[in-house]
Amino acid sequence: MSDRYTEEDKQAARRLAAWRGAERALARRPDETTLGERLAQLSEAAGSVTDPAGDLDWYGDGVVAELETKVAALLGKEAAAFFPSGTMAQQVALRCWAGRTGNSTVALHPLGHPEVHERGALSVVTGLRTVHPTGEPRQPTADEVHALDEPFGTLMLELPLRDAGFVLPTWEELEEVCEAARARDAVVHFDGARLWECTEHFGRPLDEIAALADSVYVSFYKTLGGISGAALAGPQSFVDEARAWRHRYGGQIFQQFPQVIAALVGLDRELPKLPSYVAHARVVAEAMREGFAAAGVPWARIHPQTPHTHEFRVWLPYDAEALTEAAVSQAEETKAALFGRWSAADRVPGLSFTEVTVAGPGLEWSADDVRAAVADFVGRLP
């Protein structure tokens, strides 16, 4: 291992130690928990969501089937199938719809997960091609879907669009864009990895949101704090076909009870709390904006200005390494972790961003606490 990578490893270890040692945080990172702590948590919680005396799952029965039934009911769909990963679930969903519509073209945003985070798997593995209704860092509009100059079989909408800043359309805009897809003889698939946190923005329950789509994927480790895994929900015949492709993709796993129990715990304990997280994220975002203004930062942006979910982005005109160092030193010295790691903005030298999540631990932060922490953070910048 080179000196460069050795230093990177040291910095990563320092960051993790700082986050673990912080007594206050807006949210806790999954890697802050040790293996022993995670196992103890899972063991303690299992009895509250399933019968520990029950049989172990065997290639998708038992507790796995229990989770699938629960998710289908929550989303108002006929059936659901558990997948080991969302990447697999969405590739299978889009492959199935391509076969059913007879069109292998998928319309989606260029910032969507399959385009940015899956190493081209949608085309390399699944053989599909993509078109983009818009390149703007926001959700596509109905007019843009109508204006696409070639046919497509599926419109995929990521709700929220994470790499644009966890942004959502309005409810009316979502209805219109789904109607526009169907006017083009296409089906609608929701990348709902974080769909759980969208209900406050839309003012609608999960099943009403999911009803706009022909199929929906949801994640269990994003938002809900699970270990891993996802579910794909839709019509029974569609899910039956998806199960066949899941087997072909290597997703027919012998036993998955740890992931499934963690998912059930998340649905039981975290899902009901999400409205309070979203509401407090808006308090935190406004306090951050006020804090940066009071500290005299020449330019700062909270995006979205009013968060659509309990996650948002903060942009500052500083080098990413300097911002990360300020965040780490603040966590080490004050035991308050306000920000995580920062990243440099594409094509804009000197501009950086970080993602902020407000979850259970963040509810303890008042607006004054946030403003004070922002002032301390800014004081650490060069």
Coordinates of C-alpha atoms in Angstrom, one line a residue:
M1 CA 0.0 0.0 0.0
S2 CA 1.4 3.4 -1.0
D3 CA 2.0 6.3 1.5
R4 CA -0.9 8.1 -0.2
Y5 CA -3.4 5.4 0.6
T6 CA -2.0 4.9 4.1
E7 CA -2.7 8.6 4.8
E8 CA -6.2 8.3 3.4
D9 CA -6.8 5.3 5.7
K10 CA -5.6 7.3 8.7
Q11 CA -7.9 10.2 7.9
A12 CA -10.8 7.8 7.4
A13 CA -10.1 6.3 10.8
R14 CA -9.8 9.7 12.4
R15 CA -13.2 10.8 10.9
L16 CA -14.9 7.6 12.2
A17 CA -13.4 8.1 15.6
A18 CA -14.7 11.7 15.7
W19 CA -18.2 10.7 14.7
R20 CA -18.3 7.8 17.2
G21 CA -16.9 10.0 20.0
A22 CA -19.4 12.8 19.4
E23 CA -22.1 13.1 22.1
R24 CA -24.4 15.0 19.9
A25 CA -25.2 14.6 16.2
L26 CA -28.1 15.4 13.8
A27 CA -28.2 11.7 12.8
R28 CA -26.0 8.7 13.5
R29 CA -24.1 7.0 10.7
P30 CA -24.4 3.2 10.3
D31 CA -20.7 2.7 10.6
E32 CA -20.6 4.4 14.0
T33 CA -22.0 1.2 15.5
T34 CA -19.6 -1.7 16.3
L35 CA -20.4 -5.2 15.2
G36 CA -21.2 -6.3 18.8
E37 CA -23.5 -3.4 19.3
R38 CA -25.4 -4.0 16.1
L39 CA -25.8 -7.7 16.9
A40 CA -27.1 -6.8 20.4
Q41 CA -29.5 -4.3 19.0
L42 CA -30.9 -6.8 16.5
S43 CA -31.3 -9.5 19.1
E44 CA -33.0 -7.2 21.5
A45 CA -35.5 -5.9 18.9
A46 CA -36.3 -9.2 17.1
G47 CA -39.0 -10.3 19.5
S48 CA -40.9 -7.0 19.0
V49 CA -41.4 -7.6 15.2
T50 CA -41.5 -11.4 14.8
D51 CA -41.7 -14.7 16.8
P52 CA -38.2 -15.7 17.8
A53 CA -39.5 -19.3 18.2
G54 CA -40.5 -19.4 14.6
D55 CA -38.6 -21.3 11.9
L56 CA -35.7 -19.7 10.1
D57 CA -36.3 -18.5 6.6
W58 CA -35.5 -20.9 3.7
Y59 CA -35.1 -19.3 0.3
G60 CA -37.6 -16.6 0.9
D61 CA -40.3 -18.1 3.2
G62 CA -40.9 -17.4 6.8
V63 CA -40.0 -14.0 8.1
V64 CA -39.0 -12.9 4.5
A65 CA -42.6 -13.6 3.3
E66 CA -43.9 -11.7 6.4
L67 CA -41.9 -8.6 5.4
E68 CA -43.1 -8.9 1.7
T69 CA -46.8 -9.0 2.8
K70 CA -46.3 -6.0 5.1
V71 CA -44.6 -3.9 2.4
A72 CA -47.2 -4.7 -0.2
A73 CA -49.9 -3.6 2.2
L74 CA -48.1 -0.4 3.1
L75 CA -47.7 0.5 -0.6
G76 CA -51.2 -0.6 -1.6
K77 CA -49.8 -3.1 -4.1
E78 CA -50.9 -6.7 -4.8
A79 CA -47.5 -8.2 -4.0
A80 CA -43.9 -7.5 -3.1
A81 CA -40.6 -9.3 -3.4
F82 CA -37.6 -8.9 -1.2
F83 CA -34.3 -8.3 -2.9
P84 CA -30.7 -8.3 -1.5
S85 CA -30.0 -4.9 -3.1
G86 CA -31.9 -2.1 -4.7
T87 CA -29.6 -2.1 -7.7
M88 CA -30.8 -5.7 -8.5
A89 CA -34.4 -4.9 -7.8
Q90 CA -34.5 -1.9 -10.2
Q91 CA -32.6 -3.7 -13.0
V92 CA -35.1 -6.6 -12.7
A93 CA -38.1 -4.2 -12.6
L94 CA -37.0 -2.3 -15.7
R95 CA -36.1 -5.5 -17.5
C96 CA -39.6 -6.9 -16.8
W97 CA -41.3 -3.8 -18.0
A98 CA -39.2 -3.7 -21.2
G99 CA -40.5 -7.2 -22.0
R100 CA -44.1 -6.4 -21.2
T101 CA -44.2 -3.1 -23.1
G102 CA -42.0 -4.3 -26.0
N103 CA -39.8 -1.2 -25.6
S104 CA -36.3 -1.4 -24.1
T105 CA -35.9 2.3 -23.7
V106 CA -36.2 3.8 -20.2
A107 CA -36.7 7.5 -19.6
L108 CA -35.1 8.8 -16.4
H109 CA -33.1 11.6 -15.0
P110 CA -29.3 11.6 -15.8
L111 CA -28.8 12.0 -12.0
G112 CA -30.8 8.9 -11.3
H113 CA -29.2 6.1 -9.4
P114 CA -28.8 3.7 -12.4
E115 CA -27.0 6.4 -14.4
V116 CA -24.6 7.6 -11.6
H117 CA -24.0 4.7 -9.1
E118 CA -24.3 1.4 -10.9
R119 CA -21.3 1.3 -13.3
G120 CA -23.6 1.2 -16.4
A121 CA -25.3 -2.0 -15.3
L122 CA -28.6 -1.1 -16.8
S123 CA -27.2 -1.3 -20.3
V124 CA -24.2 -3.7 -19.7
V125 CA -26.2 -6.3 -17.8
T126 CA -29.8 -5.7 -18.6
G127 CA -29.4 -4.5 -22.2
L128 CA -31.6 -1.5 -21.9
R129 CA -30.9 2.0 -23.1
T130 CA -31.9 5.3 -21.5
V131 CA -33.2 8.8 -22.6
H132 CA -33.3 11.9 -20.4
P133 CA -36.4 14.1 -20.3
T134 CA -34.3 16.9 -18.7
G135 CA -30.7 17.6 -17.6
E136 CA -31.7 20.2 -15.1
P137 CA -31.0 19.3 -11.4
R138 CA -34.7 18.8 -10.6
Q139 CA -37.5 16.4 -11.3
P140 CA -38.7 16.2 -15.0
T141 CA -41.9 18.0 -15.9
A142 CA -44.9 16.7 -17.8
D143 CA -44.1 18.9 -20.7
E144 CA -40.6 17.5 -20.9
V145 CA -42.0 13.9 -20.9
H146 CA -44.4 14.9 -23.7
A147 CA -41.6 16.5 -25.7
L148 CA -39.3 13.4 -25.8
D149 CA -38.6 12.8 -29.4
E150 CA -38.6 9.0 -29.4
P151 CA -40.7 6.3 -27.8
F152 CA -39.9 4.8 -24.4
G153 CA -41.4 1.9 -22.5
T154 CA -40.9 3.0 -18.9
L155 CA -40.6 6.3 -17.1
M156 CA -38.5 5.9 -13.9
L157 CA -38.8 8.7 -11.3
E158 CA -36.5 8.8 -8.3
L159 CA -38.4 10.1 -5.3
P160 CA -36.6 12.1 -3.9
L161 CA -33.9 12.8 -6.5
R162 CA -30.9 12.4 -4.2
D163 CA -28.1 13.8 -6.3
A164 CA -30.0 16.9 -7.1
G165 CA -30.4 17.6 -3.3
F166 CA -33.2 15.2 -2.3
V167 CA -35.8 17.2 -4.3
L168 CA -39.4 16.3 -5.0
P169 CA -42.0 17.7 -7.4
T170 CA -45.3 19.0 -6.0
W171 CA -48.2 16.5 -5.8
E172 CA -49.8 18.0 -8.8
E173 CA -46.6 17.9 -10.8
L174 CA -46.1 14.2 -9.9
E175 CA -49.7 13.4 -11.1
E176 CA -49.1 15.3 -14.3
V177 CA -45.8 13.7 -15.2
C178 CA -47.2 10.2 -14.5
E179 CA -50.2 11.0 -16.8
A180 CA -47.8 12.3 -19.4
A181 CA -45.9 9.0 -19.4
R182 CA -49.1 7.0 -19.9
A183 CA -50.2 9.3 -22.7
R184 CA -47.0 8.1 -24.4
D185 CA -48.1 4.5 -23.8
A186 CA -45.4 4.0 -21.1
V187 CA -45.5 2.5 -17.6
V188 CA -44.3 4.4 -14.5
H189 CA -41.7 2.9 -12.1
F190 CA -40.8 4.7 -8.9
D191 CA -37.3 4.5 -7.6
G192 CA -38.5 4.9 -4.0
A193 CA -35.4 4.1 -2.1
R194 CA -36.3 7.0 0.2
L195 CA -40.1 7.0 -0.6
W196 CA -40.8 6.5 3.2
E197 CA -39.7 10.2 3.9
C198 CA -41.9 11.8 1.1
T199 CA -45.3 11.7 2.8
E200 CA -45.0 15.1 4.5
H201 CA -44.0 16.9 1.3
F202 CA -46.9 15.4 -0.7
G203 CA -49.4 15.4 2.1
R204 CA -50.4 11.9 1.1
P205 CA -50.0 8.4 2.7
L206 CA -47.6 5.9 1.2
D207 CA -50.2 3.9 -0.6
E208 CA -51.7 6.9 -2.3
I209 CA -48.3 8.0 -3.5
A210 CA -47.4 4.5 -4.7
A211 CA -50.8 4.2 -6.5
L212 CA -49.5 6.7 -9.2
A213 CA -46.8 4.1 -10.3
D214 CA -47.1 0.7 -11.9
S215 CA -44.2 -0.6 -9.7
V216 CA -42.3 0.8 -6.8
Y217 CA -38.9 -0.1 -5.3
V218 CA -38.1 0.8 -1.6
S219 CA -34.9 0.4 0.4
F220 CA -34.7 -0.8 4.0
Y221 CA -31.2 0.6 4.9
K222 CA -31.8 4.1 3.6
T223 CA -34.0 6.1 5.9
L224 CA -35.1 3.1 8.0
G225 CA -31.7 2.1 9.4
G226 CA -31.8 -1.5 8.2
I227 CA -28.8 -3.6 7.4
S228 CA -29.4 -4.0 3.6
G229 CA -32.1 -5.2 1.2
A230 CA -34.9 -3.8 -0.8
A231 CA -38.4 -4.6 -2.0
L232 CA -40.1 -4.4 -5.3
A233 CA -43.9 -4.0 -5.3
G234 CA -46.5 -4.1 -8.0
P235 CA -49.1 -6.4 -9.6
Q236 CA -49.0 -10.0 -8.7
S237 CA -48.0 -11.2 -12.1
F238 CA -45.2 -8.6 -12.4
V239 CA -43.8 -9.6 -9.0
D240 CA -44.0 -13.3 -9.9
E241 CA -41.9 -12.5 -13.0
A242 CA -39.5 -10.4 -10.9
R243 CA -39.0 -13.4 -8.6
A244 CA -37.9 -15.5 -11.6
W245 CA -35.4 -12.8 -12.6
R246 CA -34.2 -12.4 -9.0
H247 CA -33.2 -16.1 -9.1
R248 CA -31.3 -15.6 -12.4
Y249 CA -29.5 -12.6 -11.0
G250 CA -28.3 -14.5 -8.0
G251 CA -30.7 -13.0 -5.5
Q252 CA -32.4 -16.2 -4.4
I253 CA -30.5 -16.2 -1.1
F254 CA -30.5 -19.2 1.3
Q255 CA -31.2 -17.2 4.5
Q256 CA -31.8 -13.5 5.0
F257 CA -33.4 -13.2 8.5
P258 CA -30.9 -10.6 9.9
Q259 CA -31.6 -8.1 7.0
V260 CA -35.3 -8.8 7.2
I261 CA -35.6 -8.4 11.0
A262 CA -33.7 -5.2 10.7
A263 CA -36.1 -4.0 8.0
L264 CA -39.2 -4.9 10.1
V265 CA -37.6 -3.0 13.1
G266 CA -37.2 0.0 10.8
L267 CA -40.8 -0.1 9.7
D268 CA -42.0 -0.5 13.2
R269 CA -39.8 2.1 14.9
E270 CA -38.4 4.6 12.4
L271 CA -41.3 4.9 9.9
P272 CA -43.7 6.5 12.3
K273 CA -41.1 9.1 13.4
L274 CA -40.3 10.3 9.9
P275 CA -42.8 13.2 9.9
S276 CA -41.2 14.6 13.0
Y277 CA -37.7 14.3 11.3
V278 CA -38.9 16.2 8.2
A279 CA -40.5 18.9 10.3
H280 CA -37.3 19.4 12.4
A281 CA -35.1 19.3 9.3
R282 CA -36.8 22.5 8.2
V283 CA -36.0 24.1 11.6
V284 CA -32.4 23.0 11.3
A285 CA -32.0 24.2 7.7
E286 CA -33.4 27.7 8.6
A287 CA -31.1 27.9 11.7
M288 CA -28.1 26.9 9.5
R289 CA -29.0 29.6 7.0
E290 CA -29.2 32.2 9.8
G291 CA -26.0 31.0 11.4
F292 CA -24.0 31.3 8.2
A293 CA -25.4 34.8 7.6
A294 CA -24.6 35.9 11.1
A295 CA -21.0 34.5 10.8
G296 CA -20.5 36.6 7.7
V297 CA -19.9 33.7 5.2
P298 CA -19.8 35.4 1.8
W299 CA -22.1 32.9 0.1
A300 CA -23.9 29.9 1.5
R301 CA -26.8 27.9 0.2
I302 CA -29.2 25.4 1.8
H303 CA -30.8 23.3 -0.9
P304 CA -33.8 22.9 -1.1
Q305 CA -34.3 26.2 0.8
T306 CA -37.1 24.4 2.7
P307 CA -36.1 20.7 2.7
H308 CA -38.6 18.4 1.0
T309 CA -37.6 15.5 3.2
H310 CA -35.4 15.1 6.3
E311 CA -32.3 15.4 4.1
F312 CA -30.8 18.3 2.3
R313 CA -27.5 19.8 1.0
V314 CA -25.4 22.6 2.2
W315 CA -23.1 24.4 -0.2
L316 CA -20.2 26.7 0.9
P317 CA -17.4 28.5 -1.0
Y318 CA -14.5 26.7 0.6
D319 CA -12.2 23.8 -0.2
A320 CA -13.7 20.4 0.6
E321 CA -10.7 19.3 2.6
A322 CA -10.8 22.5 4.8
L323 CA -14.5 22.0 5.4
T324 CA -14.0 18.3 6.3
E325 CA -11.2 19.2 8.7
A326 CA -13.4 21.8 10.4
A327 CA -16.2 19.3 10.8
V328 CA -13.8 16.6 12.3
S329 CA -12.1 19.0 14.6
Q330 CA -15.4 20.3 15.8
A331 CA -16.6 16.8 16.6
E332 CA -13.4 16.0 18.4
E333 CA -13.2 19.1 20.5
T334 CA -16.8 20.0 21.2
K335 CA -18.3 16.5 21.0
A336 CA -20.9 17.9 18.6
A337 CA -21.0 16.5 15.0
L338 CA -22.8 19.1 12.9
F339 CA -21.5 18.0 9.5
G340 CA -20.0 14.9 7.9
R341 CA -17.5 14.8 5.1
W342 CA -17.6 17.5 2.4
S343 CA -17.2 17.0 -1.4
A344 CA -15.9 19.3 -4.1
A345 CA -18.6 20.6 -6.6
D346 CA -18.2 19.4 -10.1
R347 CA -16.9 22.1 -12.5
V348 CA -16.9 24.8 -9.8
P349 CA -13.5 25.2 -8.2
G350 CA -13.6 26.3 -4.5
L351 CA -17.3 25.3 -4.0
S352 CA -18.1 22.3 -1.9
F353 CA -21.2 20.6 -0.5
T354 CA -22.3 18.1 2.1
E355 CA -25.5 16.2 2.8
V356 CA -27.3 16.7 6.1
T357 CA -29.7 14.2 7.6
V358 CA -31.9 15.0 10.6
A359 CA -33.1 11.9 12.4
G360 CA -33.8 11.0 16.0
P361 CA -30.7 12.4 17.6
G362 CA -31.3 15.7 15.7
L363 CA -34.6 16.3 17.5
E364 CA -32.6 17.3 20.6
W365 CA -31.0 20.2 18.8
S366 CA -32.8 23.6 19.1
A367 CA -32.4 26.3 16.6
D368 CA -30.1 28.1 19.0
D369 CA -28.0 25.0 19.3
V370 CA -27.6 24.8 15.5
R371 CA -26.8 28.5 15.2
A372 CA -24.1 28.2 17.9
A373 CA -22.6 25.1 16.2
V374 CA -22.5 26.9 12.9
A375 CA -20.7 29.8 14.4
D376 CA -18.1 27.4 15.9
F377 CA -17.7 25.6 12.6
V378 CA -17.2 28.7 10.6
G379 CA -14.6 29.9 13.2
R380 CA -12.5 26.8 12.3
L381 CA -12.4 27.7 8.6
P382 CA -9.2 29.3 7.1

